[in-house]
Short mmCIF file of C-alpha atoms in Angstrom, two decimals:
data_model
loop_
_atom_site.label_atom_id
_atom_site.label_comp_id
_atom_site.label_asym_id
_atom_site.label_seq_id
_atom_site.Cartn_x
_atom_site.Cartn_y
_atom_site.Cartn_z
CA UNK A 1 37.56 -37.19 28.87
CA UNK A 2 35.18 -37.87 25.99
CA UNK A 3 31.43 -38.00 26.42
CA UNK A 4 31.50 -41.71 25.57
CA UNK A 5 34.22 -42.50 28.13
CA UNK A 6 32.42 -40.60 30.86
CA UNK A 7 29.30 -42.73 30.27
CA UNK A 8 31.11 -46.15 30.58
CA UNK A 9 30.77 -46.18 34.47
CA UNK A 10 27.09 -45.25 34.27
CA UNK A 11 26.23 -48.04 31.82
CA UNK A 12 26.98 -50.99 34.08
CA UNK A 13 25.68 -54.48 32.95
CA UNK A 14 22.89 -54.30 35.55
CA UNK A 15 21.85 -50.81 34.37
CA UNK A 16 22.04 -51.97 30.81
CA UNK A 17 19.64 -54.80 31.46
CA UNK A 18 17.09 -52.37 32.97
CA UNK A 19 17.45 -49.94 30.02
CA UNK A 20 16.91 -52.79 27.56
CA UNK A 21 13.75 -54.04 29.37
CA UNK A 22 12.44 -50.39 29.41
CA UNK A 23 13.11 -50.06 25.57
CA UNK A 24 11.43 -53.35 24.59
CA UNK A 25 7.85 -51.82 24.51
CA UNK A 26 9.29 -49.14 22.19
CA UNK A 27 10.98 -51.50 19.73
CA UNK A 28 10.46 -49.78 16.37
CA UNK A 29 10.48 -46.35 17.78
CA UNK A 30 12.29 -43.94 15.55
CA UNK A 31 15.72 -42.89 16.59
CA UNK A 32 16.74 -39.14 15.75
CA UNK A 33 18.30 -39.99 12.40
CA UNK A 34 15.32 -41.82 11.21
CA UNK A 35 13.00 -39.05 12.50
CA UNK A 36 15.11 -36.59 10.38
CA UNK A 37 14.84 -38.71 7.23
CA UNK A 38 11.24 -39.06 7.58
CA UNK A 39 10.47 -35.24 7.79
CA UNK A 40 9.52 -34.24 4.38
CA UNK A 41 11.33 -31.94 2.06
CA UNK A 42 8.87 -29.08 1.22
CA UNK A 43 8.70 -27.20 -1.99
CA UNK A 44 6.29 -24.19 -2.43
CA UNK A 45 5.84 -23.10 -6.04
CA UNK A 46 3.91 -19.91 -6.67
CA UNK A 47 2.78 -18.44 -10.01
CA UNK A 48 2.17 -14.74 -10.45
CA UNK A 49 -1.13 -13.27 -11.78
CA UNK A 50 -2.34 -16.68 -12.87
CA UNK A 51 -6.05 -17.18 -12.97
CA UNK A 52 -8.10 -20.08 -11.45
CA UNK A 53 -8.70 -22.03 -14.65
CA UNK A 54 -5.29 -21.47 -16.29
CA UNK A 55 -3.82 -24.97 -15.76
CA UNK A 56 -4.78 -27.99 -17.77
CA UNK A 57 -5.93 -29.88 -14.69
CA UNK A 58 -8.28 -26.80 -13.94
CA UNK A 59 -9.90 -26.83 -17.33
CA UNK A 60 -7.39 -25.01 -19.54
CA UNK A 61 -6.19 -25.74 -23.02
CA UNK A 62 -2.66 -24.62 -21.92
CA UNK A 63 -0.22 -27.45 -21.85
CA UNK A 64 0.84 -28.07 -18.23
CA UNK A 65 1.65 -31.77 -18.18
CA UNK A 66 3.91 -31.83 -15.20
CA UNK A 67 1.59 -29.85 -12.89
CA UNK A 68 -1.29 -31.97 -14.25
CA UNK A 69 0.51 -35.02 -13.27
CA UNK A 70 1.11 -33.61 -9.72
CA UNK A 71 -2.72 -33.07 -9.58
CA UNK A 72 -3.58 -36.58 -11.07
CA UNK A 73 -1.50 -38.14 -8.30
CA UNK A 74 -2.35 -35.57 -5.49
CA UNK A 75 -4.78 -33.18 -4.00
CA UNK A 76 -6.72 -30.57 -5.65
CA UNK A 77 -8.34 -27.87 -3.33
CA UNK A 78 -11.35 -26.22 -5.00
CA UNK A 79 -11.76 -23.42 -2.41
CA UNK A 80 -8.29 -22.28 -1.51
CA UNK A 81 -7.89 -18.39 -1.15
CA UNK A 82 -5.12 -15.88 -1.54
CA UNK A 83 -5.30 -12.07 -0.64
CA UNK A 84 -5.92 -10.74 -4.22
CA UNK A 85 -2.59 -9.08 -4.69
CA UNK A 86 1.08 -10.20 -5.11
CA UNK A 87 2.81 -8.51 -2.03
CA UNK A 88 0.06 -9.18 0.55
CA UNK A 89 -0.23 -12.98 -0.54
CA UNK A 90 3.56 -13.33 -0.20
CA UNK A 91 3.44 -11.72 3.23
CA UNK A 92 0.61 -13.98 4.42
CA UNK A 93 2.16 -17.02 2.96
CA UNK A 94 5.63 -16.47 4.51
CA UNK A 95 4.42 -15.41 7.93
CA UNK A 96 1.01 -17.30 8.52
CA UNK A 97 -0.70 -14.08 9.57
CA UNK A 98 -2.89 -11.58 7.79
CA UNK A 99 -0.77 -9.37 5.59
CA UNK A 100 -1.62 -6.17 7.62
CA UNK A 101 -0.18 -7.85 10.74
CA UNK A 102 3.01 -8.55 8.68
CA UNK A 103 3.30 -4.88 7.62
CA UNK A 104 2.41 -5.31 3.94
CA UNK A 105 -1.21 -4.34 3.91
CA UNK A 106 -0.76 -2.83 0.48
CA UNK A 107 2.42 -3.14 -1.73
CA UNK A 108 6.10 -2.52 -1.00
CA UNK A 109 5.78 1.36 -0.74
CA UNK A 110 5.96 2.83 2.88
CA UNK A 111 2.52 4.41 3.43
CA UNK A 112 3.42 5.82 6.72
CA UNK A 113 1.64 3.34 8.98
CA UNK A 114 3.05 0.06 10.48
CA UNK A 115 0.29 -2.17 8.81
CA UNK A 116 1.30 -0.54 5.51
CA UNK A 117 5.06 -0.17 5.77
CA UNK A 118 5.89 -2.34 2.67
CA UNK A 119 8.20 -4.96 4.25
CA UNK A 120 7.91 -7.79 6.66
CA UNK A 121 8.06 -6.58 10.15
CA UNK A 122 10.00 -7.96 13.17
CA UNK A 123 6.82 -8.87 15.11
CA UNK A 124 6.40 -11.79 12.61
CA UNK A 125 8.52 -14.81 11.76
CA UNK A 126 8.87 -16.42 8.32
CA UNK A 127 8.46 -20.04 7.56
CA UNK A 128 12.04 -20.08 6.49
CA UNK A 129 13.26 -18.70 9.79
CA UNK A 130 11.22 -21.31 11.79
CA UNK A 131 12.19 -24.29 9.57
CA UNK A 132 15.80 -23.36 9.57
CA UNK A 133 15.71 -23.22 13.42
CA UNK A 134 14.14 -26.75 13.20
CA UNK A 135 17.11 -27.96 10.95
CA UNK A 136 15.97 -27.58 7.37
CA UNK A 137 18.07 -26.24 4.65
CA UNK A 138 16.16 -23.20 3.30
CA UNK A 139 16.34 -21.96 -0.40
CA UNK A 140 14.44 -19.53 -2.55
CA UNK A 141 14.61 -18.85 -6.31
CA UNK A 142 12.54 -16.10 -7.78
CA UNK A 143 10.50 -13.10 -6.86
CA UNK A 144 10.62 -11.84 -3.23
CA UNK A 145 8.62 -8.49 -3.34
CA UNK A 146 8.01 -8.04 0.48
CA UNK A 147 11.00 -5.80 1.05
CA UNK A 148 12.74 -4.04 -1.68
CA UNK A 149 15.90 -2.98 0.29
CA UNK A 150 18.34 -4.65 2.72
CA UNK A 151 17.84 -5.60 5.48
CA UNK A 152 14.56 -6.95 4.26
CA UNK A 153 15.88 -9.49 1.65
CA UNK A 154 15.52 -13.19 1.75
CA UNK A 155 18.69 -14.06 3.44
CA UNK A 156 17.90 -11.75 6.24
CA UNK A 157 14.45 -13.49 6.72
CA UNK A 158 15.63 -17.11 7.06
CA UNK A 159 16.88 -18.27 3.57
CA UNK A 160 20.22 -19.91 3.41
CA UNK A 161 20.27 -19.39 -0.42
CA UNK A 162 18.65 -17.01 -2.73
CA UNK A 163 18.49 -16.29 -6.41
CA UNK A 164 16.07 -13.88 -7.97
CA UNK A 165 14.59 -10.52 -7.69
CA UNK A 166 14.19 -8.76 -4.40
CA UNK A 167 12.38 -5.85 -5.99
CA UNK A 168 9.56 -7.70 -7.81
CA UNK A 169 8.63 -9.06 -11.09
CA UNK A 170 7.55 -7.71 -14.61
CA UNK A 171 10.97 -9.24 -15.88
CA UNK A 172 11.76 -12.01 -18.51
CA UNK A 173 14.37 -10.74 -20.89
CA UNK A 174 17.00 -8.14 -20.85
CA UNK A 175 16.79 -5.35 -21.07
CA UNK A 176 15.02 -5.48 -17.63
CA UNK A 177 13.04 -2.84 -15.94
CA UNK A 178 14.93 -0.05 -14.15
CA UNK A 179 15.92 -0.91 -10.66
CA UNK A 180 15.69 -4.65 -11.26
CA UNK A 181 18.78 -6.57 -10.35
CA UNK A 182 19.34 -10.32 -10.56
CA UNK A 183 20.75 -11.32 -7.09
CA UNK A 184 22.57 -14.47 -5.96
CA UNK A 185 22.45 -14.68 -2.14
CA UNK A 186 23.22 -10.92 -1.43
CA UNK A 187 24.98 -9.52 -4.32
CA UNK A 188 24.16 -8.86 -8.04
CA UNK A 189 25.24 -11.51 -10.24
CA UNK A 190 26.24 -11.53 -13.95
CA UNK A 191 24.16 -13.38 -16.27
CA UNK A 192 24.19 -14.02 -20.15
CA UNK A 193 21.98 -11.19 -21.19
CA UNK A 194 21.61 -12.53 -24.69
CA UNK A 195 20.14 -15.82 -23.28
CA UNK A 196 18.53 -14.86 -20.03
CA UNK A 197 14.91 -15.71 -19.52
CA UNK A 198 13.79 -15.35 -15.87
CA UNK A 199 11.38 -18.48 -15.87
CA UNK A 200 14.22 -20.68 -16.91
CA UNK A 201 16.66 -19.08 -14.70
CA UNK A 202 14.44 -19.44 -11.58
CA UNK A 203 13.72 -23.05 -12.44
CA UNK A 204 17.42 -23.87 -13.15
CA UNK A 205 18.54 -22.33 -9.76
CA UNK A 206 15.89 -24.20 -7.83
CA UNK A 207 17.31 -27.43 -9.42
CA UNK A 208 20.87 -26.28 -8.78
CA UNK A 209 20.10 -25.64 -5.05
CA UNK A 210 18.52 -29.05 -4.65
CA UNK A 211 21.53 -30.67 -6.37
CA UNK A 212 23.94 -28.80 -4.14
CA UNK A 213 22.01 -29.82 -1.05
CA UNK A 214 22.39 -33.52 -2.05
CA UNK A 215 25.91 -32.98 -2.59
CA UNK A 216 26.26 -31.77 1.03
CA UNK A 217 24.20 -34.70 2.16
CA UNK A 218 26.85 -37.09 0.72
CA UNK A 219 29.23 -35.70 3.24
CA UNK A 220 27.15 -36.99 6.16
CA UNK A 221 24.28 -34.63 6.83
CA UNK A 222 20.74 -35.87 6.73
CA UNK A 223 19.05 -32.49 6.45
CA UNK A 224 15.60 -32.02 4.75
CA UNK A 225 15.11 -28.89 2.66
CA UNK A 226 12.52 -26.14 2.30
CA UNK A 227 12.36 -24.52 -1.19
CA UNK A 228 10.33 -21.42 -2.23
CA UNK A 229 10.08 -21.20 -5.95
CA UNK A 230 8.33 -17.89 -6.73
CA UNK A 231 7.82 -17.36 -10.44
CA UNK A 232 7.22 -14.09 -12.20
CA UNK A 233 5.06 -15.93 -14.88
CA UNK A 234 2.61 -15.24 -16.21
CA UNK A 235 2.64 -11.70 -14.95
CA UNK A 236 2.98 -8.97 -17.66
CA UNK A 237 4.81 -8.03 -19.68
CA UNK A 238 3.86 -10.43 -22.31
CA UNK A 239 7.24 -11.87 -23.12
CA UNK A 240 8.00 -15.44 -24.10
CA UNK A 241 10.26 -17.52 -26.36
CA UNK A 242 9.39 -17.53 -30.03
CA UNK A 243 9.16 -21.36 -30.22
CA UNK A 244 6.77 -21.39 -27.30
CA UNK A 245 4.53 -18.64 -28.66
CA UNK A 246 4.36 -20.51 -32.13
CA UNK A 247 2.72 -23.47 -30.46
CA UNK A 248 -0.32 -21.50 -29.51
CA UNK A 249 -0.71 -19.13 -32.54
CA UNK A 250 -4.28 -19.58 -34.01
CA UNK A 251 -5.58 -21.46 -31.04
CA UNK A 252 -7.45 -18.60 -29.58
CA UNK A 253 -9.21 -17.39 -32.82
CA UNK A 254 -12.46 -18.82 -31.54
CA UNK A 255 -12.63 -16.03 -29.13
CA UNK A 256 -13.19 -15.25 -25.49
CA UNK A 257 -16.56 -16.54 -24.90
CA UNK A 258 -15.89 -19.95 -26.60
CA UNK A 259 -12.71 -20.55 -24.71
CA UNK A 260 -14.32 -19.62 -21.34
CA UNK A 261 -17.25 -21.90 -21.85
CA UNK A 262 -15.12 -24.80 -22.72
CA UNK A 263 -13.06 -24.30 -19.50
CA UNK A 264 -16.11 -24.18 -17.63
CA UNK A 265 -17.38 -27.45 -18.75
CA UNK A 266 -13.96 -29.05 -17.98
CA UNK A 267 -14.08 -27.58 -14.51
CA UNK A 268 -17.45 -29.23 -13.96
CA UNK A 269 -16.30 -32.60 -15.49
CA UNK A 270 -13.33 -32.69 -13.12
CA UNK A 271 -15.77 -31.85 -10.09
CA UNK A 272 -13.76 -28.70 -9.31
CA UNK A 273 -16.92 -26.63 -9.79
CA UNK A 274 -20.31 -28.20 -8.84
CA UNK A 275 -22.95 -28.55 -11.44
CA UNK A 276 -25.23 -26.18 -9.46
CA UNK A 277 -23.01 -23.22 -10.30
CA UNK A 278 -23.64 -20.89 -13.24
CA UNK A 279 -21.09 -19.21 -15.32
CA UNK A 280 -20.89 -15.54 -14.63
CA UNK A 281 -21.82 -13.13 -17.49
CA UNK A 282 -18.90 -11.56 -19.29
CA UNK A 283 -17.72 -8.36 -17.74
CA UNK A 284 -19.01 -5.30 -19.20
CA UNK A 285 -15.48 -4.41 -20.45
CA UNK A 286 -15.01 -7.76 -22.18
CA UNK A 287 -14.87 -7.42 -25.92
CA UNK A 288 -17.32 -9.16 -28.23
CA UNK A 289 -15.25 -11.16 -30.47
CA UNK A 290 -17.50 -11.07 -33.43
CA UNK A 291 -17.29 -7.28 -33.39
CA UNK A 292 -13.63 -7.20 -33.71
CA UNK A 293 -11.80 -6.82 -37.07
CA UNK A 294 -9.47 -9.50 -38.46
CA UNK A 295 -6.51 -7.53 -37.32
CA UNK A 296 -7.72 -7.05 -33.87
CA UNK A 297 -8.56 -10.80 -33.65
CA UNK A 298 -5.05 -11.59 -34.69
CA UNK A 299 -3.66 -9.20 -31.91
CA UNK A 300 -5.76 -10.83 -29.27
CA UNK A 301 -4.74 -14.35 -30.37
CA UNK A 302 -1.18 -13.35 -30.27
CA UNK A 303 -1.60 -11.88 -26.67
CA UNK A 304 -3.06 -14.99 -25.33
CA UNK A 305 -0.68 -17.13 -27.18
CA UNK A 306 2.20 -15.36 -25.43
CA UNK A 307 0.33 -15.69 -21.99
CA UNK A 308 -0.04 -19.42 -22.64
CA UNK A 309 3.58 -19.76 -23.69
CA UNK A 310 4.73 -18.18 -20.34
CA UNK A 311 2.74 -20.75 -18.40
CA UNK A 312 3.96 -23.69 -20.48
CA UNK A 313 7.54 -22.57 -19.99
CA UNK A 314 7.02 -22.45 -16.27
CA UNK A 315 5.64 -25.95 -16.19
CA UNK A 316 8.51 -27.28 -18.34
CA UNK A 317 11.06 -26.09 -15.57
CA UNK A 318 8.80 -27.53 -12.89
CA UNK A 319 9.25 -30.81 -14.77
CA UNK A 320 12.99 -30.51 -14.36
CA UNK A 321 12.43 -30.04 -10.59
CA UNK A 322 10.45 -33.14 -10.34
CA UNK A 323 12.97 -35.14 -12.40
CA UNK A 324 15.72 -34.27 -9.99
CA UNK A 325 13.60 -35.34 -7.10
CA UNK A 326 12.95 -38.77 -8.85
CA UNK A 327 16.53 -39.05 -9.50
CA UNK A 328 17.47 -38.74 -5.80
CA UNK A 329 14.60 -40.89 -4.74
CA UNK A 330 13.03 -38.16 -2.85
CA UNK A 331 9.74 -37.41 -4.74
CA UNK A 332 7.54 -39.58 -2.39
CA UNK A 333 8.99 -37.90 0.67
CA UNK A 334 8.60 -34.37 -0.74
CA UNK A 335 5.52 -32.16 -0.18
CA UNK A 336 5.07 -30.04 -3.40
CA UNK A 337 2.39 -27.29 -3.31
CA UNK A 338 1.50 -25.21 -6.20
CA UNK A 339 -0.64 -22.14 -6.00
CA UNK A 340 -1.09 -18.56 -7.47
CA UNK A 341 -0.77 -15.28 -5.67
CA UNK A 342 -3.96 -13.79 -7.07
CA UNK A 343 -6.36 -14.05 -9.84
CA UNK A 344 -5.75 -12.98 -13.46
CA UNK A 345 -5.09 -9.18 -13.94
CA UNK A 346 -7.22 -6.61 -15.54
CA UNK A 347 -4.26 -4.24 -15.87
CA UNK A 348 -2.98 -3.11 -19.20
CA UNK A 349 0.08 -1.19 -18.25
CA UNK A 350 2.51 0.87 -20.30
CA UNK A 351 6.17 1.66 -19.61
CA UNK A 352 8.28 4.27 -20.97
CA UNK A 353 11.45 2.41 -20.24
CA UNK A 354 10.70 -0.57 -22.47
CA UNK A 355 8.34 0.09 -25.33
CA UNK A 356 7.99 -0.90 -29.06
CA UNK A 357 8.58 -4.24 -30.79
CA UNK A 358 6.38 -7.05 -31.45
CA UNK A 359 4.21 -8.37 -28.48
CA UNK A 360 6.12 -11.22 -26.89
CA UNK A 361 9.58 -9.85 -27.70
CA UNK A 362 11.99 -8.37 -25.03
CA UNK A 363 10.96 -4.95 -26.23
CA UNK A 364 7.26 -5.11 -25.60
CA UNK A 365 5.52 -4.16 -22.39
CA UNK A 366 1.69 -4.96 -22.39
CA UNK A 367 -0.72 -7.35 -20.80
CA UNK A 368 -3.20 -9.77 -22.25
CA UNK A 369 -6.16 -7.60 -21.66
CA UNK A 370 -9.29 -7.59 -19.25
CA UNK A 371 -11.09 -9.73 -21.96
CA UNK A 372 -8.55 -12.73 -21.54
CA UNK A 373 -8.45 -12.23 -17.73
CA UNK A 374 -12.04 -12.84 -17.61
CA UNK A 375 -11.36 -16.23 -19.31
CA UNK A 376 -8.35 -16.93 -16.90
CA UNK A 377 -10.67 -16.47 -13.91
CA UNK A 378 -13.39 -18.73 -15.38
CA UNK A 379 -16.02 -19.20 -13.81
CA UNK A 380 -15.77 -16.33 -11.43
CA UNK A 381 -16.26 -12.59 -11.35
CA UNK A 382 -13.65 -9.82 -11.36
CA UNK A 383 -9.82 -9.96 -11.11
CA UNK A 384 -6.69 -9.40 -9.23
CA UNK A 385 -7.06 -6.50 -6.76
CA UNK A 386 -10.75 -6.97 -6.03
CA UNK A 387 -11.93 -9.54 -3.29
CA UNK A 388 -14.68 -11.20 -5.44
CA UNK A 389 -13.97 -14.83 -6.16
CA UNK A 390 -12.09 -14.08 -9.44
CA UNK A 391 -9.50 -12.00 -7.40
CA UNK A 392 -8.91 -14.37 -4.50
CA UNK A 393 -9.39 -17.88 -5.70
CA UNK A 394 -6.29 -19.89 -6.61
CA UNK A 395 -5.71 -23.25 -8.20
CA UNK A 396 -4.13 -25.28 -5.46
CA UNK A 397 -2.30 -28.59 -5.95
CA UNK A 398 -0.57 -30.55 -3.16
CA UNK A 399 1.46 -33.69 -4.04
CA UNK A 400 3.04 -35.86 -1.22
CA UNK A 401 2.70 -39.65 -1.78
CA UNK A 402 3.76 -40.46 1.69
CA UNK A 403 0.62 -38.83 3.01
CA UNK A 404 -1.71 -38.07 0.05
CA UNK A 405 -2.78 -41.25 -1.54
CA UNK A 406 -3.79 -40.70 -5.14
CA UNK A 407 -5.98 -37.92 -6.81
CA UNK A 408 -8.78 -36.29 -4.81
CA UNK A 409 -10.58 -33.04 -5.09
CA UNK A 410 -11.31 -31.46 -1.65
CA UNK A 411 -13.96 -28.64 -1.12
CA UNK A 412 -12.91 -27.56 2.31
CA UNK A 413 -11.88 -23.95 2.56
CA UNK A 414 -8.32 -23.01 2.90
CA UNK A 415 -6.30 -19.81 3.00
CA UNK A 416 -2.66 -18.92 1.98
CA UNK A 417 -1.86 -18.31 5.74
CA UNK A 418 -2.27 -22.06 6.16
CA UNK A 419 1.01 -22.59 4.40
CA UNK A 420 3.05 -21.79 7.57
CA UNK A 421 1.01 -23.94 9.93
CA UNK A 422 1.13 -26.93 7.42
CA UNK A 423 4.91 -26.73 7.07
CA UNK A 424 5.48 -26.67 10.82
CA UNK A 425 3.08 -29.42 11.40
CA UNK A 426 5.01 -31.70 8.98
CA UNK A 427 8.29 -30.55 10.13
CA UNK A 428 7.37 -31.60 13.77
CA UNK A 429 8.14 -28.13 15.10
CA UNK A 430 6.32 -25.36 16.96
CA UNK A 431 5.50 -21.74 15.94
CA UNK A 432 7.36 -19.41 18.40
CA UNK A 433 6.14 -17.03 20.75
CA UNK A 434 9.25 -14.93 20.38
CA UNK A 435 11.99 -14.67 17.91
CA UNK A 436 15.29 -12.71 18.22
CA UNK A 437 14.10 -11.22 21.31
CA UNK A 438 10.75 -9.96 19.82
CA UNK A 439 7.23 -11.02 20.65
CA UNK A 440 5.69 -12.53 17.58
CA UNK A 441 2.12 -12.14 16.62
CA UNK A 442 0.05 -15.28 17.09
CA UNK A 443 -0.27 -17.70 14.14
CA UNK A 444 -3.52 -17.21 12.29
CA UNK A 445 -3.31 -20.03 9.65
CA UNK A 446 -4.39 -23.65 10.23
CA UNK A 447 -2.72 -26.76 9.20
CA UNK A 448 -3.82 -28.44 6.10
CA UNK A 449 -2.37 -31.87 7.14
CA UNK A 450 -5.88 -33.30 8.28
CA UNK A 451 -6.99 -32.51 4.64
CA UNK A 452 -3.90 -34.25 3.28
CA UNK A 453 -4.99 -37.21 5.41
CA UNK A 454 -8.62 -37.10 3.82
CA UNK A 455 -10.05 -35.77 7.06
CA UNK A 456 -12.25 -32.85 8.12
CA UNK A 457 -10.21 -30.25 9.82
CA UNK A 458 -11.43 -27.59 12.14
CA UNK A 459 -12.16 -24.72 9.96
CA UNK A 460 -12.08 -21.03 10.37
CA UNK A 461 -14.83 -19.21 12.25
CA UNK A 462 -14.46 -16.53 9.67
CA UNK A 463 -11.98 -15.41 6.96
CA UNK A 464 -11.37 -11.81 6.14
CA UNK A 465 -9.98 -9.78 3.15
CA UNK A 466 -9.04 -6.14 2.65
CA UNK A 467 -7.12 -4.70 -0.18
CA UNK A 468 -7.14 -0.95 -0.92
CA UNK A 469 -10.63 -0.59 0.46
CA UNK A 470 -12.04 -3.70 -1.07
CA UNK A 471 -13.49 -5.87 1.73
CA UNK A 472 -15.00 -9.43 2.34
CA UNK A 473 -15.61 -11.88 5.02
CA UNK A 474 -16.47 -15.50 4.65
CA UNK A 475 -18.21 -17.59 7.35
CA UNK A 476 -19.28 -21.02 6.41
CA UNK A 477 -21.46 -20.79 3.50
CA UNK A 478 -22.03 -17.09 3.58
CA UNK A 479 -19.73 -14.33 1.94
CA UNK A 480 -20.08 -10.58 2.38
CA UNK A 481 -18.19 -8.50 -0.20
CA UNK A 482 -17.95 -4.83 -1.18
CA UNK A 483 -15.97 -2.87 -3.52
CA UNK A 484 -13.95 0.17 -2.52
CA UNK A 485 -15.95 3.46 -2.96
CA UNK A 486 -19.41 1.60 -2.08
CA UNK A 487 -20.86 1.68 1.33
CA UNK A 488 -23.20 -1.18 0.51
CA UNK A 489 -22.42 -4.84 1.05
CA UNK A 490 -23.26 -7.80 -1.23
CA UNK A 491 -24.31 -11.24 0.31
CA UNK A 492 -23.76 -14.55 -1.43
CA UNK A 493 -24.40 -18.17 -0.55
CA UNK A 494 -21.27 -19.89 -1.52
CA UNK A 495 -22.67 -23.41 -1.40
CA UNK A 496 -25.20 -22.45 -4.05
CA UNK A 497 -23.67 -19.49 -5.81
CA UNK A 498 -19.89 -19.41 -5.59
CA UNK A 499 -19.93 -17.34 -8.93
CA UNK A 500 -21.50 -14.50 -6.95
CA UNK A 501 -24.56 -13.90 -9.31
CA UNK A 502 -27.51 -13.64 -6.84
CA UNK A 503 -27.01 -10.98 -4.35
CA UNK A 504 -29.04 -11.91 -1.17
CA UNK A 505 -28.24 -8.80 0.97
CA UNK A 506 -31.96 -7.49 0.91
CA UNK A 507 -33.36 -10.90 1.67
CA UNK A 508 -31.05 -11.47 4.72
CA UNK A 509 -30.44 -8.12 6.16
CA UNK A 510 -29.70 -9.60 9.69
CA UNK A 511 -26.94 -11.81 8.12
CA UNK A 512 -25.37 -8.60 6.55
CA UNK A 513 -25.47 -6.93 9.90
CA UNK A 514 -23.93 -9.98 11.63
CA UNK A 515 -21.02 -10.35 9.18
CA UNK A 516 -20.31 -6.74 8.70
CA UNK A 517 -20.04 -6.45 12.59
CA UNK A 518 -17.49 -9.36 12.48
CA UNK A 519 -15.62 -7.60 9.61
CA UNK A 520 -15.50 -4.24 11.68
CA UNK A 521 -14.05 -6.15 14.68
CA UNK A 522 -11.44 -7.92 12.72
CA UNK A 523 -10.32 -4.70 10.95
CA UNK A 524 -9.95 -3.11 14.32
CA UNK A 525 -8.05 -5.97 15.88
CA UNK A 526 -5.74 -6.31 12.90
CA UNK A 527 -5.14 -2.64 12.54
CA UNK A 528 -6.74 -2.41 9.03
CA UNK A 529 -7.58 1.26 8.22
CA UNK A 530 -10.13 2.59 5.86
CA UNK A 531 -8.26 2.98 2.44
CA UNK A 532 -9.00 6.70 2.18
CA UNK A 533 -7.34 7.27 5.53
CA UNK A 534 -4.21 5.26 4.48
CA UNK A 535 -3.85 7.43 1.30
CA UNK A 536 -4.26 10.56 3.49
CA UNK A 537 -1.53 9.42 5.88
CA UNK A 538 0.78 8.61 2.93
CA UNK A 539 0.33 11.98 1.43
CA UNK A 540 0.97 13.64 4.76
CA UNK A 541 4.24 11.95 5.20
CA UNK A 542 5.53 12.98 1.74
#
């Protein structure tokens, strides 16, 4: 007997009358299909090694019209934080807990301790795993980098589809770095090596996955989707398409300081940085433009031109993503979040496997230099790896017309851990206590939905950072920060001095004592070890 036949006797005329009367007060309540339709699609887009001021809408001269348009019609958060490094930021974003709790306190190498094992542990659950359980189609295109080997790849952590690089970035053209395979779902995939450019490929597969999703929807499913588009751009090596590079050649001949000052002025004009803030002095390692030879100036102009070209190409592909959402009539019901995994990098690597050739070509392997990274991180101090504002501040854009009504800059503090809580809030589902029979660590992030609704949210009592011995804690207006190798703390008032110029530690020693005690307690609770001890454990396990 069918379900409907078995219900015939129950739904007698009298019972139906009672049921209808009971339903009258709920006239207009959403049925299950309507609720399914109203749950937003969610797209997370992450850039790699991109500084705070590298988008047009954040003061840059780089052309990013599609991201600028999202910002012009959406939310910009001026105090949104990452963890200062690629793998830890991805771990915190995907799990909603501090990276050490997820097992990625450093990078992907196993350091011989559970907090530093180099892949997501089974005491955490990913946002893809939770959303898939809640009925979302889950897709990822791009750089994974939180588990190099199976069984720690995206499809084993909640993603229905995957295209990209499990092992990390540093790849644009072929020949690629050793050990980097392009993967479709779980297997290496053949690509046209003569035409392959990773930024285009990641964007193209993101678009393809969405189109395939809507083809499936035509067959009767009414399923929202979650897409994580994790770009390599603009991470080194400097490699870009010649036509994109040409558009920027000569634009950086005015030099590091001049470009930085122009960005700072625009940041203030757009109210992303308050008028009370002072531009930090140039790093001691930043070159003086006027002291460079004509040949050197041409070299640095080329480096920044390639870097800018990498960002513009990323933006162009994001435009294709937006276009397909418009075509499907889904842009208004899609939350798009854009952010970066850390600040601009001071690194200037070399690689034996790929060397030689003009900068920008497939056979070059270099970075844009500390001098340009100082520009990328305008107006802040320091870089990726450290936990000063230049290392941990990300440009943040959220576009969701169903909830975010027009352009707004919000100064509330957010953290990359908040992504999990936000997605679950919008999906109408709960963070689990257990998953696959394992007890899951409590969620640390907080939903951004109140901020999307233009409300004050309950903030963090305190936020903490640690990467390779670099430490920080922020509580309200106060930030305590220290470099690895230094026992002393620096104290800054973020309301008056977010660029961290005036160290107040000697003026407010009790505040230093209070915040350092909070940090010590957090480190103990989160199983964060002193970096020298981590290195010792790693050496002993070799």
